One Martini backbone bead per residue (centre of mass of N, CA, C, O) as a GRO file, in nm:
protein
  499
    1UNK     BB    1  -1.395  -4.082  -1.469
    2UNK     BB    2  -1.618  -3.844  -1.381
    3UNK     BB    3  -1.781  -3.608  -1.450
    4UNK     BB    4  -1.677  -3.373  -1.228
    5UNK     BB    5  -1.372  -3.441  -1.298
    6UNK     BB    6  -1.328  -3.343  -1.650
    7UNK     BB    7  -1.442  -3.100  -1.564
    8UNK     BB    8  -1.245  -2.987  -1.356
    9UNK     BB    9  -0.965  -3.036  -1.524
   10UNK     BB   10  -1.054  -2.915  -1.789
   11UNK     BB   11  -1.094  -2.604  -1.670
   12UNK     BB   12  -0.807  -2.611  -1.514
   13UNK     BB   13  -0.635  -2.650  -1.812
   14UNK     BB   14  -0.716  -2.394  -1.915
   15UNK     BB   15  -0.689  -2.130  -1.750
   16UNK     BB   16  -0.386  -2.223  -1.657
   17UNK     BB   17  -0.269  -2.194  -1.975
   18UNK     BB   18  -0.357  -1.907  -2.041
   19UNK     BB   19  -0.217  -1.759  -1.823
   20UNK     BB   20   0.052  -1.888  -1.924
   21UNK     BB   21   0.060  -1.757  -2.231
   22UNK     BB   22   0.018  -1.468  -2.150
   23UNK     BB   23   0.289  -1.437  -1.981
   24UNK     BB   24   0.505  -1.525  -2.202
   25UNK     BB   25   0.409  -1.326  -2.414
   26UNK     BB   26   0.473  -1.075  -2.234
   27UNK     BB   27   0.790  -1.154  -2.160
   28UNK     BB   28   0.872  -1.121  -2.457
   29UNK     BB   29   0.826  -0.806  -2.448
   30UNK     BB   30   1.005  -0.811  -2.178
   31UNK     BB   31   1.282  -0.933  -2.252
   32UNK     BB   32   1.443  -0.613  -2.190
   33UNK     BB   33   1.335  -0.475  -1.920
   34UNK     BB   34   1.422  -0.759  -1.768
   35UNK     BB   35   1.748  -0.727  -1.768
   36UNK     BB   36   1.736  -0.604  -1.564
   37UNK     BB   37   1.708  -0.693  -1.217
   38UNK     BB   38   1.582  -0.451  -1.050
   39UNK     BB   39   1.279  -0.550  -1.248
   40UNK     BB   40   1.235  -0.776  -1.218
   41UNK     BB   41   1.182  -0.780  -0.889
   42UNK     BB   42   1.016  -0.476  -0.871
   43UNK     BB   43   0.890  -0.287  -1.071
   44UNK     BB   44   0.930  -0.011  -1.073
   45UNK     BB   45   0.744   0.212  -1.126
   46UNK     BB   46   0.461   0.081  -1.326
   47UNK     BB   47   0.215   0.048  -1.135
   48UNK     BB   48  -0.136   0.137  -1.055
   49UNK     BB   49  -0.407   0.173  -0.882
   50UNK     BB   50  -0.523  -0.127  -1.010
   51UNK     BB   51  -0.323  -0.282  -0.993
   52UNK     BB   52  -0.246  -0.303  -0.740
   53UNK     BB   53  -0.543  -0.355  -0.604
   54UNK     BB   54  -0.520  -0.642  -0.744
   55UNK     BB   55  -0.258  -0.767  -0.641
   56UNK     BB   56  -0.308  -0.749  -0.342
   57UNK     BB   57  -0.544  -0.962  -0.362
   58UNK     BB   58  -0.407  -1.162  -0.471
   59UNK     BB   59  -0.170  -1.218  -0.236
   60UNK     BB   60  -0.389  -1.238  -0.002
   61UNK     BB   61  -0.525  -1.496  -0.205
   62UNK     BB   62  -0.586  -1.823  -0.168
   63UNK     BB   63  -0.726  -2.118  -0.171
   64UNK     BB   64  -0.732  -2.151   0.135
   65UNK     BB   65  -1.014  -1.981   0.161
   66UNK     BB   66  -1.210  -2.262   0.099
   67UNK     BB   67  -1.113  -2.346   0.425
   68UNK     BB   68  -1.075  -2.167   0.654
   69UNK     BB   69  -1.312  -1.993   0.692
   70UNK     BB   70  -1.499  -2.228   0.711
   71UNK     BB   71  -1.369  -2.384   0.947
   72UNK     BB   72  -1.349  -2.128   1.165
   73UNK     BB   73  -1.641  -2.110   1.225
   74UNK     BB   74  -1.685  -2.416   1.370
   75UNK     BB   75  -1.552  -2.260   1.639
   76UNK     BB   76  -1.551  -1.907   1.643
   77UNK     BB   77  -1.752  -1.727   1.499
   78UNK     BB   78  -1.872  -1.466   1.415
   79UNK     BB   79  -1.633  -1.370   1.542
   80UNK     BB   80  -1.442  -1.494   1.385
   81UNK     BB   81  -1.480  -1.402   1.092
   82UNK     BB   82  -1.468  -1.151   1.117
   83UNK     BB   83  -1.188  -1.111   1.244
   84UNK     BB   84  -1.082  -1.309   0.980
   85UNK     BB   85  -1.169  -1.040   0.754
   86UNK     BB   86  -1.007  -0.802   0.878
   87UNK     BB   87  -0.670  -0.963   0.901
   88UNK     BB   88  -0.638  -0.961   0.613
   89UNK     BB   89  -0.704  -0.656   0.532
   90UNK     BB   90  -0.467  -0.513   0.653
   91UNK     BB   91  -0.231  -0.511   0.632
   92UNK     BB   92  -0.213  -0.415   0.351
   93UNK     BB   93  -0.249  -0.080   0.477
   94UNK     BB   94   0.014  -0.136   0.629
   95UNK     BB   95   0.221  -0.210   0.431
   96UNK     BB   96   0.220   0.081   0.251
   97UNK     BB   97   0.285   0.210   0.460
   98UNK     BB   98   0.535   0.171   0.582
   99UNK     BB   99   0.670   0.158   0.294
  100UNK     BB  100   0.662   0.465   0.184
  101UNK     BB  101   0.845   0.521   0.398
  102UNK     BB  102   1.046   0.397   0.345
  103UNK     BB  103   1.054   0.449   0.038
  104UNK     BB  104   1.126   0.780   0.124
  105UNK     BB  105   1.425   0.722   0.256
  106UNK     BB  106   1.448   0.434   0.051
  107UNK     BB  107   1.447   0.413  -0.278
  108UNK     BB  108   1.652   0.140  -0.336
  109UNK     BB  109   1.470  -0.064  -0.261
  110UNK     BB  110   1.418  -0.420  -0.294
  111UNK     BB  111   1.369  -0.479  -0.003
  112UNK     BB  112   1.315  -0.620   0.334
  113UNK     BB  113   1.643  -0.696   0.359
  114UNK     BB  114   1.750  -0.390   0.268
  115UNK     BB  115   1.671  -0.203   0.516
  116UNK     BB  116   1.756  -0.375   0.745
  117UNK     BB  117   2.075  -0.309   0.637
  118UNK     BB  118   2.068  -0.033   0.658
  119UNK     BB  119   2.008  -0.032   0.933
  120UNK     BB  120   2.169  -0.262   1.119
  121UNK     BB  121   2.263  -0.471   0.903
  122UNK     BB  122   2.349  -0.778   0.802
  123UNK     BB  123   2.294  -0.957   1.019
  124UNK     BB  124   2.008  -0.874   1.040
  125UNK     BB  125   1.955  -0.954   0.745
  126UNK     BB  126   1.979  -1.275   0.757
  127UNK     BB  127   1.807  -1.353   0.931
  128UNK     BB  128   1.517  -1.224   0.802
  129UNK     BB  129   1.539  -1.350   0.561
  130UNK     BB  130   1.491  -1.659   0.657
  131UNK     BB  131   1.287  -1.610   0.753
  132UNK     BB  132   1.100  -1.499   0.503
  133UNK     BB  133   1.164  -1.777   0.358
  134UNK     BB  134   1.012  -2.010   0.542
  135UNK     BB  135   0.732  -1.831   0.535
  136UNK     BB  136   0.697  -1.872   0.219
  137UNK     BB  137   0.749  -2.162   0.183
  138UNK     BB  138   0.501  -2.214   0.388
  139UNK     BB  139   0.293  -2.074   0.178
  140UNK     BB  140   0.326  -2.227   0.008
  141UNK     BB  141   0.265  -2.551   0.061
  142UNK     BB  142   0.017  -2.446   0.138
  143UNK     BB  143  -0.101  -2.381  -0.179
  144UNK     BB  144  -0.077  -2.673  -0.272
  145UNK     BB  145  -0.218  -2.806  -0.072
  146UNK     BB  146  -0.505  -2.681  -0.125
  147UNK     BB  147  -0.523  -2.761  -0.359
  148UNK     BB  148  -0.526  -3.071  -0.354
  149UNK     BB  149  -0.757  -3.065  -0.156
  150UNK     BB  150  -0.971  -3.052  -0.405
  151UNK     BB  151  -0.896  -3.254  -0.604
  152UNK     BB  152  -0.925  -3.484  -0.388
  153UNK     BB  153  -1.181  -3.459  -0.158
  154UNK     BB  154  -1.397  -3.325  -0.455
  155UNK     BB  155  -1.308  -3.460  -0.699
  156UNK     BB  156  -1.149  -3.724  -0.718
  157UNK     BB  157  -0.819  -3.694  -0.748
  158UNK     BB  158  -0.558  -3.605  -0.811
  159UNK     BB  159  -0.295  -3.413  -0.700
  160UNK     BB  160  -0.034  -3.417  -0.877
  161UNK     BB  161  -0.084  -3.311  -1.138
  162UNK     BB  162  -0.172  -3.033  -1.109
  163UNK     BB  163   0.045  -2.933  -0.904
  164UNK     BB  164   0.262  -3.014  -1.178
  165UNK     BB  165   0.125  -2.761  -1.332
  166UNK     BB  166   0.106  -2.493  -1.176
  167UNK     BB  167   0.424  -2.517  -1.146
  168UNK     BB  168   0.557  -2.478  -1.378
  169UNK     BB  169   0.409  -2.298  -1.519
  170UNK     BB  170   0.432  -2.044  -1.330
  171UNK     BB  171   0.758  -2.061  -1.350
  172UNK     BB  172   0.837  -1.991  -1.627
  173UNK     BB  173   0.657  -1.680  -1.635
  174UNK     BB  174   0.868  -1.624  -1.377
  175UNK     BB  175   1.130  -1.628  -1.509
  176UNK     BB  176   1.058  -1.465  -1.772
  177UNK     BB  177   0.869  -1.156  -1.630
  178UNK     BB  178   0.835  -1.136  -1.325
  179UNK     BB  179   0.665  -0.877  -1.178
  180UNK     BB  180   0.516  -0.797  -1.393
  181UNK     BB  181   0.350  -0.968  -1.485
  182UNK     BB  182   0.212  -1.091  -1.241
  183UNK     BB  183   0.046  -0.799  -1.238
  184UNK     BB  184  -0.099  -0.846  -1.471
  185UNK     BB  185  -0.199  -1.165  -1.398
  186UNK     BB  186  -0.382  -1.045  -1.145
  187UNK     BB  187  -0.604  -0.871  -1.319
  188UNK     BB  188  -0.749  -1.184  -1.395
  189UNK     BB  189  -0.766  -1.346  -1.192
  190UNK     BB  190  -0.916  -1.124  -0.983
  191UNK     BB  191  -1.187  -1.067  -1.152
  192UNK     BB  192  -1.249  -1.407  -1.202
  193UNK     BB  193  -1.276  -1.450  -0.878
  194UNK     BB  194  -1.533  -1.258  -0.845
  195UNK     BB  195  -1.708  -1.338  -1.041
  196UNK     BB  196  -1.755  -1.596  -0.869
  197UNK     BB  197  -1.821  -1.508  -0.612
  198UNK     BB  198  -2.135  -1.382  -0.706
  199UNK     BB  199  -2.249  -1.676  -0.835
  200UNK     BB  200  -2.225  -1.744  -0.501
  201UNK     BB  201  -2.405  -1.577  -0.394
  202UNK     BB  202  -2.660  -1.633  -0.583
  203UNK     BB  203  -2.660  -1.903  -0.546
  204UNK     BB  204  -2.729  -1.912  -0.275
  205UNK     BB  205  -2.985  -1.743  -0.194
  206UNK     BB  206  -3.184  -1.885  -0.452
  207UNK     BB  207  -3.149  -2.210  -0.290
  208UNK     BB  208  -3.112  -2.153   0.055
  209UNK     BB  209  -3.405  -2.338   0.258
  210UNK     BB  210  -3.331  -2.376   0.571
  211UNK     BB  211  -3.351  -2.415   0.901
  212UNK     BB  212  -3.261  -2.202   1.109
  213UNK     BB  213  -3.168  -2.214   1.440
  214UNK     BB  214  -3.324  -2.212   1.746
  215UNK     BB  215  -3.081  -2.082   1.881
  216UNK     BB  216  -2.795  -2.081   1.886
  217UNK     BB  217  -2.484  -2.216   1.898
  218UNK     BB  218  -2.255  -2.167   2.063
  219UNK     BB  219  -2.031  -2.209   1.864
  220UNK     BB  220  -2.148  -1.954   1.678
  221UNK     BB  221  -2.122  -1.747   1.903
  222UNK     BB  222  -2.024  -1.667   2.173
  223UNK     BB  223  -1.707  -1.784   2.309
  224UNK     BB  224  -1.364  -1.786   2.300
  225UNK     BB  225  -1.277  -1.838   2.013
  226UNK     BB  226  -1.402  -1.559   1.939
  227UNK     BB  227  -1.235  -1.395   2.119
  228UNK     BB  228  -0.961  -1.475   2.071
  229UNK     BB  229  -0.944  -1.383   1.732
  230UNK     BB  230  -0.914  -1.050   1.827
  231UNK     BB  231  -0.564  -1.133   1.885
  232UNK     BB  232  -0.479  -1.365   1.666
  233UNK     BB  233  -0.571  -1.257   1.363
  234UNK     BB  234  -0.392  -1.014   1.387
  235UNK     BB  235  -0.127  -1.085   1.508
  236UNK     BB  236  -0.046  -1.350   1.267
  237UNK     BB  237  -0.118  -1.215   1.054
  238UNK     BB  238   0.036  -0.995   1.042
  239UNK     BB  239   0.319  -1.121   1.033
  240UNK     BB  240   0.321  -1.278   0.795
  241UNK     BB  241   0.248  -1.070   0.583
  242UNK     BB  242   0.534  -0.861   0.663
  243UNK     BB  243   0.718  -1.152   0.602
  244UNK     BB  244   0.623  -1.089   0.268
  245UNK     BB  245   0.739  -0.963   0.008
  246UNK     BB  246   0.471  -0.980  -0.170
  247UNK     BB  247   0.374  -0.714  -0.085
  248UNK     BB  248   0.642  -0.525  -0.060
  249UNK     BB  249   0.649  -0.570  -0.434
  250UNK     BB  250   0.419  -0.351  -0.467
  251UNK     BB  251   0.547  -0.072  -0.332
  252UNK     BB  252   0.796  -0.090  -0.573
  253UNK     BB  253   0.568  -0.051  -0.808
  254UNK     BB  254   0.439   0.171  -0.776
  255UNK     BB  255   0.415   0.488  -0.884
  256UNK     BB  256   0.297   0.626  -0.618
  257UNK     BB  257   0.164   0.676  -0.337
  258UNK     BB  258  -0.103   0.717  -0.432
  259UNK     BB  259  -0.173   0.445  -0.564
  260UNK     BB  260  -0.111   0.305  -0.335
  261UNK     BB  261  -0.298   0.362  -0.069
  262UNK     BB  262  -0.552   0.345  -0.337
  263UNK     BB  263  -0.507   0.046  -0.378
  264UNK     BB  264  -0.484  -0.090  -0.056
  265UNK     BB  265  -0.788   0.043   0.041
  266UNK     BB  266  -0.925  -0.173  -0.192
  267UNK     BB  267  -0.789  -0.420  -0.155
  268UNK     BB  268  -0.879  -0.447   0.225
  269UNK     BB  269  -1.209  -0.450   0.092
  270UNK     BB  270  -1.207  -0.708  -0.088
  271UNK     BB  271  -1.077  -0.876   0.098
  272UNK     BB  272  -1.285  -0.859   0.336
  273UNK     BB  273  -1.538  -0.977   0.215
  274UNK     BB  274  -1.484  -1.244   0.094
  275UNK     BB  275  -1.378  -1.376   0.353
  276UNK     BB  276  -1.654  -1.338   0.495
  277UNK     BB  277  -1.811  -1.499   0.279
  278UNK     BB  278  -1.652  -1.800   0.325
  279UNK     BB  279  -1.686  -1.813   0.656
  280UNK     BB  280  -2.040  -1.786   0.627
  281UNK     BB  281  -2.022  -2.073   0.481
  282UNK     BB  282  -1.991  -2.192   0.757
  283UNK     BB  283  -2.208  -2.040   0.906
  284UNK     BB  284  -2.441  -2.171   0.781
  285UNK     BB  285  -2.404  -2.450   0.758
  286UNK     BB  286  -2.444  -2.481   1.083
  287UNK     BB  287  -2.643  -2.364   1.116
  288UNK     BB  288  -2.863  -2.515   0.911
  289UNK     BB  289  -2.783  -2.832   1.007
  290UNK     BB  290  -2.507  -2.964   0.889
  291UNK     BB  291  -2.289  -3.171   0.816
  292UNK     BB  292  -1.955  -3.070   1.005
  293UNK     BB  293  -1.701  -3.272   1.040
  294UNK     BB  294  -1.567  -3.203   0.743
  295UNK     BB  295  -1.434  -2.887   0.733
  296UNK     BB  296  -1.289  -2.875   0.429
  297UNK     BB  297  -1.595  -2.930   0.309
  298UNK     BB  298  -1.822  -2.724   0.372
  299UNK     BB  299  -1.867  -2.564   0.145
  300UNK     BB  300  -1.971  -2.787  -0.047
  301UNK     BB  301  -2.206  -2.846   0.160
  302UNK     BB  302  -2.361  -2.633   0.153
  303UNK     BB  303  -2.392  -2.618  -0.196
  304UNK     BB  304  -2.574  -2.908  -0.149
  305UNK     BB  305  -2.731  -2.953   0.106
  306UNK     BB  306  -2.586  -3.214   0.206
  307UNK     BB  307  -2.490  -3.345  -0.053
  308UNK     BB  308  -2.421  -3.312  -0.384
  309UNK     BB  309  -2.321  -3.089  -0.597
  310UNK     BB  310  -2.331  -2.962  -0.846
  311UNK     BB  311  -2.144  -2.929  -1.068
  312UNK     BB  312  -2.129  -2.622  -1.221
  313UNK     BB  313  -2.059  -2.524  -0.896
  314UNK     BB  314  -1.805  -2.670  -0.858
  315UNK     BB  315  -1.650  -2.561  -1.073
  316UNK     BB  316  -1.682  -2.287  -1.035
  317UNK     BB  317  -1.494  -2.349  -0.769
  318UNK     BB  318  -1.239  -2.431  -0.909
  319UNK     BB  319  -1.177  -2.170  -1.051
  320UNK     BB  320  -1.166  -2.049  -0.865
  321UNK     BB  321  -0.895  -2.148  -0.740
  322UNK     BB  322  -0.710  -2.118  -0.963
  323UNK     BB  323  -0.738  -1.786  -0.968
  324UNK     BB  324  -0.612  -1.814  -0.649
  325UNK     BB  325  -0.359  -2.011  -0.706
  326UNK     BB  326  -0.170  -1.842  -0.961
  327UNK     BB  327  -0.129  -1.587  -0.821
  328UNK     BB  328  -0.013  -1.690  -0.545
  329UNK     BB  329   0.237  -1.834  -0.653
  330UNK     BB  330   0.368  -1.594  -0.835
  331UNK     BB  331   0.379  -1.427  -0.571
  332UNK     BB  332   0.533  -1.657  -0.414
  333UNK     BB  333   0.771  -1.682  -0.597
  334UNK     BB  334   0.892  -1.403  -0.678
  335UNK     BB  335   0.963  -1.296  -0.370
  336UNK     BB  336   1.166  -1.511  -0.300
  337UNK     BB  337   1.374  -1.470  -0.546
  338UNK     BB  338   1.360  -1.154  -0.408
  339UNK     BB  339   1.504  -1.221  -0.137
  340UNK     BB  340   1.753  -1.348  -0.243
  341UNK     BB  341   1.895  -1.172  -0.428
  342UNK     BB  342   1.929  -0.954  -0.251
  343UNK     BB  343   2.134  -1.081  -0.053
  344UNK     BB  344   2.320  -1.290  -0.213
  345UNK     BB  345   2.276  -1.198  -0.536
  346UNK     BB  346   2.297  -0.887  -0.605
  347UNK     BB  347   2.562  -0.902  -0.833
  348UNK     BB  348   2.416  -1.073  -1.024
  349UNK     BB  349   2.217  -1.189  -1.339
  350UNK     BB  350   1.961  -1.220  -1.398
  351UNK     BB  351   1.961  -1.540  -1.402
  352UNK     BB  352   1.997  -1.641  -1.166
  353UNK     BB  353   1.693  -1.538  -1.104
  354UNK     BB  354   1.554  -1.774  -1.248
  355UNK     BB  355   1.660  -2.011  -1.182
  356UNK     BB  356   1.577  -1.950  -0.883
  357UNK     BB  357   1.268  -2.083  -0.909
  358UNK     BB  358   1.344  -2.363  -0.941
  359UNK     BB  359   1.472  -2.454  -0.742
  360UNK     BB  360   1.264  -2.321  -0.496
  361UNK     BB  361   1.017  -2.492  -0.600
  362UNK     BB  362   1.038  -2.854  -0.652
  363UNK     BB  363   1.065  -2.907  -0.351
  364UNK     BB  364   0.783  -2.766  -0.245
  365UNK     BB  365   0.652  -2.953  -0.387
  366UNK     BB  366   0.669  -3.241  -0.289
  367UNK     BB  367   0.612  -3.169  -0.026
  368UNK     BB  368   0.268  -3.084  -0.074
  369UNK     BB  369   0.245  -3.399  -0.137
  370UNK     BB  370   0.177  -3.504   0.167
  371UNK     BB  371  -0.058  -3.293   0.317
  372UNK     BB  372  -0.096  -3.120   0.489
  373UNK     BB  373  -0.229  -2.913   0.731
  374UNK     BB  374  -0.273  -2.612   0.691
  375UNK     BB  375  -0.343  -2.498   0.982
  376UNK     BB  376  -0.047  -2.543   1.066
  377UNK     BB  377   0.081  -2.388   0.833
  378UNK     BB  378   0.017  -2.114   0.994
  379UNK     BB  379   0.067  -2.144   1.281
  380UNK     BB  380   0.364  -2.151   1.234
  381UNK     BB  381   0.454  -1.926   1.070
  382UNK     BB  382   0.271  -1.707   1.247
  383UNK     BB  383   0.464  -1.784   1.519
  384UNK     BB  384   0.748  -1.689   1.424
  385UNK     BB  385   0.628  -1.427   1.305
  386UNK     BB  386   0.582  -1.272   1.610
  387UNK     BB  387   0.829  -1.242   1.759
  388UNK     BB  388   0.970  -1.095   1.503
  389UNK     BB  389   0.796  -0.830   1.449
  390UNK     BB  390   0.847  -0.585   1.622
  391UNK     BB  391   1.191  -0.530   1.695
  392UNK     BB  392   1.211  -0.477   1.419
  393UNK     BB  393   1.012  -0.229   1.311
  394UNK     BB  394   1.105  -0.046   1.477
  395UNK     BB  395   1.361   0.035   1.358
  396UNK     BB  396   1.160   0.270   1.197
  397UNK     BB  397   1.256   0.441   1.433
  398UNK     BB  398   1.359   0.817   1.504
  399UNK     BB  399   1.345   0.870   1.778
  400UNK     BB  400   1.429   0.863   2.068
  401UNK     BB  401   1.630   0.608   2.125
  402UNK     BB  402   1.713   0.470   1.889
  403UNK     BB  403   1.997   0.276   1.975
  404UNK     BB  404   1.788   0.137   2.123
  405UNK     BB  405   1.743  -0.042   1.839
  406UNK     BB  406   1.919  -0.287   1.772
  407UNK     BB  407   2.077  -0.602   1.718
  408UNK     BB  408   2.093  -0.685   1.948
  409UNK     BB  409   1.849  -0.631   2.112
  410UNK     BB  410   1.644  -0.741   1.886
  411UNK     BB  411   1.781  -1.057   1.941
  412UNK     BB  412   1.673  -1.092   2.216
  413UNK     BB  413   1.356  -1.055   2.155
  414UNK     BB  414   1.280  -1.267   1.993
  415UNK     BB  415   1.383  -1.439   2.231
  416UNK     BB  416   1.192  -1.382   2.420
  417UNK     BB  417   0.946  -1.491   2.255
  418UNK     BB  418   0.999  -1.778   2.182
  419UNK     BB  419   1.061  -1.815   2.539
  420UNK     BB  420   0.744  -1.785   2.578
  421UNK     BB  421   0.660  -2.043   2.442
  422UNK     BB  422   0.811  -2.257   2.497
  423UNK     BB  423   0.710  -2.245   2.769
  424UNK     BB  424   0.410  -2.248   2.799
  425UNK     BB  425   0.412  -2.506   2.623
  426UNK     BB  426   0.558  -2.641   2.887
  427UNK     BB  427   0.325  -2.582   3.117
  428UNK     BB  428   0.062  -2.755   2.947
  429UNK     BB  429   0.210  -2.998   2.861
  430UNK     BB  430   0.513  -3.072   3.072
  431UNK     BB  431   0.687  -3.066   2.804
  432UNK     BB  432   0.871  -2.958   2.549
  433UNK     BB  433   0.768  -3.127   2.309
  434UNK     BB  434   0.458  -3.113   2.324
  435UNK     BB  435   0.464  -2.786   2.381
  436UNK     BB  436   0.586  -2.748   2.078
  437UNK     BB  437   0.330  -2.898   1.929
  438UNK     BB  438   0.107  -2.733   2.025
  439UNK     BB  439   0.175  -2.441   1.950
  440UNK     BB  440   0.324  -2.503   1.660
  441UNK     BB  441   0.042  -2.708   1.536
  442UNK     BB  442  -0.251  -2.723   1.781
  443UNK     BB  443  -0.305  -2.415   1.913
  444UNK     BB  444  -0.511  -2.168   1.792
  445UNK     BB  445  -0.449  -1.943   2.038
  446UNK     BB  446  -0.376  -1.645   2.174
  447UNK     BB  447  -0.163  -1.646   2.429
  448UNK     BB  448   0.134  -1.716   2.221
  449UNK     BB  449   0.056  -1.403   2.096
  450UNK     BB  450   0.108  -1.282   2.316
  451UNK     BB  451   0.341  -1.371   2.398
  452UNK     BB  452   0.533  -1.317   2.160
  453UNK     BB  453   0.478  -0.973   2.188
  454UNK     BB  454   0.536  -0.897   2.470
  455UNK     BB  455   0.840  -1.060   2.507
  456UNK     BB  456   0.970  -0.899   2.263
  457UNK     BB  457   0.926  -0.669   2.380
  458UNK     BB  458   1.067  -0.641   2.637
  459UNK     BB  459   1.334  -0.727   2.563
  460UNK     BB  460   1.401  -0.513   2.391
  461UNK     BB  461   1.389  -0.263   2.620
  462UNK     BB  462   1.589  -0.408   2.801
  463UNK     BB  463   1.841  -0.428   2.611
  464UNK     BB  464   1.838  -0.140   2.486
  465UNK     BB  465   1.898  -0.001   2.798
  466UNK     BB  466   2.162  -0.176   2.900
  467UNK     BB  467   2.328  -0.117   2.631
  468UNK     BB  468   2.360   0.197   2.689
  469UNK     BB  469   2.501   0.203   2.913
  470UNK     BB  470   2.735   0.028   2.847
  471UNK     BB  471   2.714   0.109   2.513
  472UNK     BB  472   2.635   0.459   2.439
  473UNK     BB  473   2.708   0.412   2.121
  474UNK     BB  474   2.541   0.182   2.031
  475UNK     BB  475   2.357   0.228   1.722
  476UNK     BB  476   2.479   0.482   1.669
  477UNK     BB  477   2.528   0.694   1.395
  478UNK     BB  478   2.785   0.710   1.184
  479UNK     BB  479   3.070   0.987   1.106
  480UNK     BB  480   3.079   1.046   0.790
  481UNK     BB  481   3.371   1.047   0.564
  482UNK     BB  482   3.330   1.109   0.274
  483UNK     BB  483   3.629   1.059   0.125
  484UNK     BB  484   3.650   0.730   0.268
  485UNK     BB  485   3.457   0.684   0.003
  486UNK     BB  486   3.381   0.493  -0.294
  487UNK     BB  487   3.066   0.493  -0.378
  488UNK     BB  488   3.037   0.416  -0.675
  489UNK     BB  489   3.131   0.096  -0.592
  490UNK     BB  490   2.836   0.086  -0.485
  491UNK     BB  491   2.565   0.002  -0.363
  492UNK     BB  492   2.327   0.170  -0.346
  493UNK     BB  493   2.213   0.099  -0.069
  494UNK     BB  494   2.514   0.224   0.013
  495UNK     BB  495   2.524   0.471  -0.087
  496UNK     BB  496   2.299   0.594   0.124
  497UNK     BB  497   2.533   0.618   0.359
  498UNK     BB  498   2.643   0.851   0.214
  499UNK     BB  499   2.391   1.090   0.154
   0.00000   0.00000   0.00000
């Protein structure tokens, strides 16, 4: 093995094992508290503003940030860099805003699917749960793939040992410690990642001396992909974020609304700045005339000024990736378990959830070893969630016409959005198969996202109006006779129906 491989592997293993050991120690101290399934899944009202800030940030970034934003800058230019950064940060605050409303209305909610169950019933709850599981599983595969790509493409070592190690260590402390331990470890992982980002900023500021091309190359200035990113990035990342239980869990864990709002605002600002810096690194590499033919390594091309980056700075970036990766992985593991447990294992003891951590992660680790393209994975999950985001979240509407937003109209709206994307792809490529591949796996452009969002809304409104004409009482709140049900026998979420 080369000096770089030895140094990178050694430091990465040390960082990962230390975080794991601390998390397991903390899990042991909290074992009595974690015996309660709800606290294990939600860490209800346990985290102050500081914890929420760093935990939101840690859940929003990952090893993918070293590849996605820098490579996106090569085609979308400076506008794309700004759009990517803002679109990654803003959904944090939006989730906190809506989450605060949900929690105020239904204080015992343990997942987004729980809210959907209360608002629409079990049919849509299962539908939303499956969409969320698909979205989070894809994100977790992308995260394992990203850290594997780093070790394989940059470090020059096999992806398999480290991916398995980070999967096993995070599974161990997630299964024993639950969400609260994940939030606590997020603090150290997030602060260390910020420290490494600051070191990178100083290094680039001191060492980058390449002449910048004038005029600005067309691909880096305002262009089709850049202007399109103003729609593509906010829509896609907002949809992907809202269908991730990892973000909603931070809402349930906040100690009060003030801590939630302030923490989300700070996390939004930190995340936006970090993503902008990483995207600007790709922009700067292309502007300086460096070889950017391999978009996956453009960040390291900049650090090496076109050659091999010094071993020490590569190790620093690897440690940054490890910190981001472990925090993102354990957040997503907790989120997957929460989504499944709150829907399918609501009455089961906590050990079912602990076993589920392992059962869910093993196949995802295996899939990640196949080395899929990370941006293609995100395109798939983000476009699917965009088809469903508007109809589902219209369920928060409590004004006039509330009954028109019902299970049937929401499902029709979702299918309308999905169908519009299929039709668009077929028209562009001439047949359904190639069209589906282009829209869901290859063409990260704005038309499919606008169509999915627009037609899902149109389908919801039209179907809701027609259903209300034919079935006037469908979707309206039932008049509940209090003595008809023994509420003590109901789950917490069902008891709220009768309050």
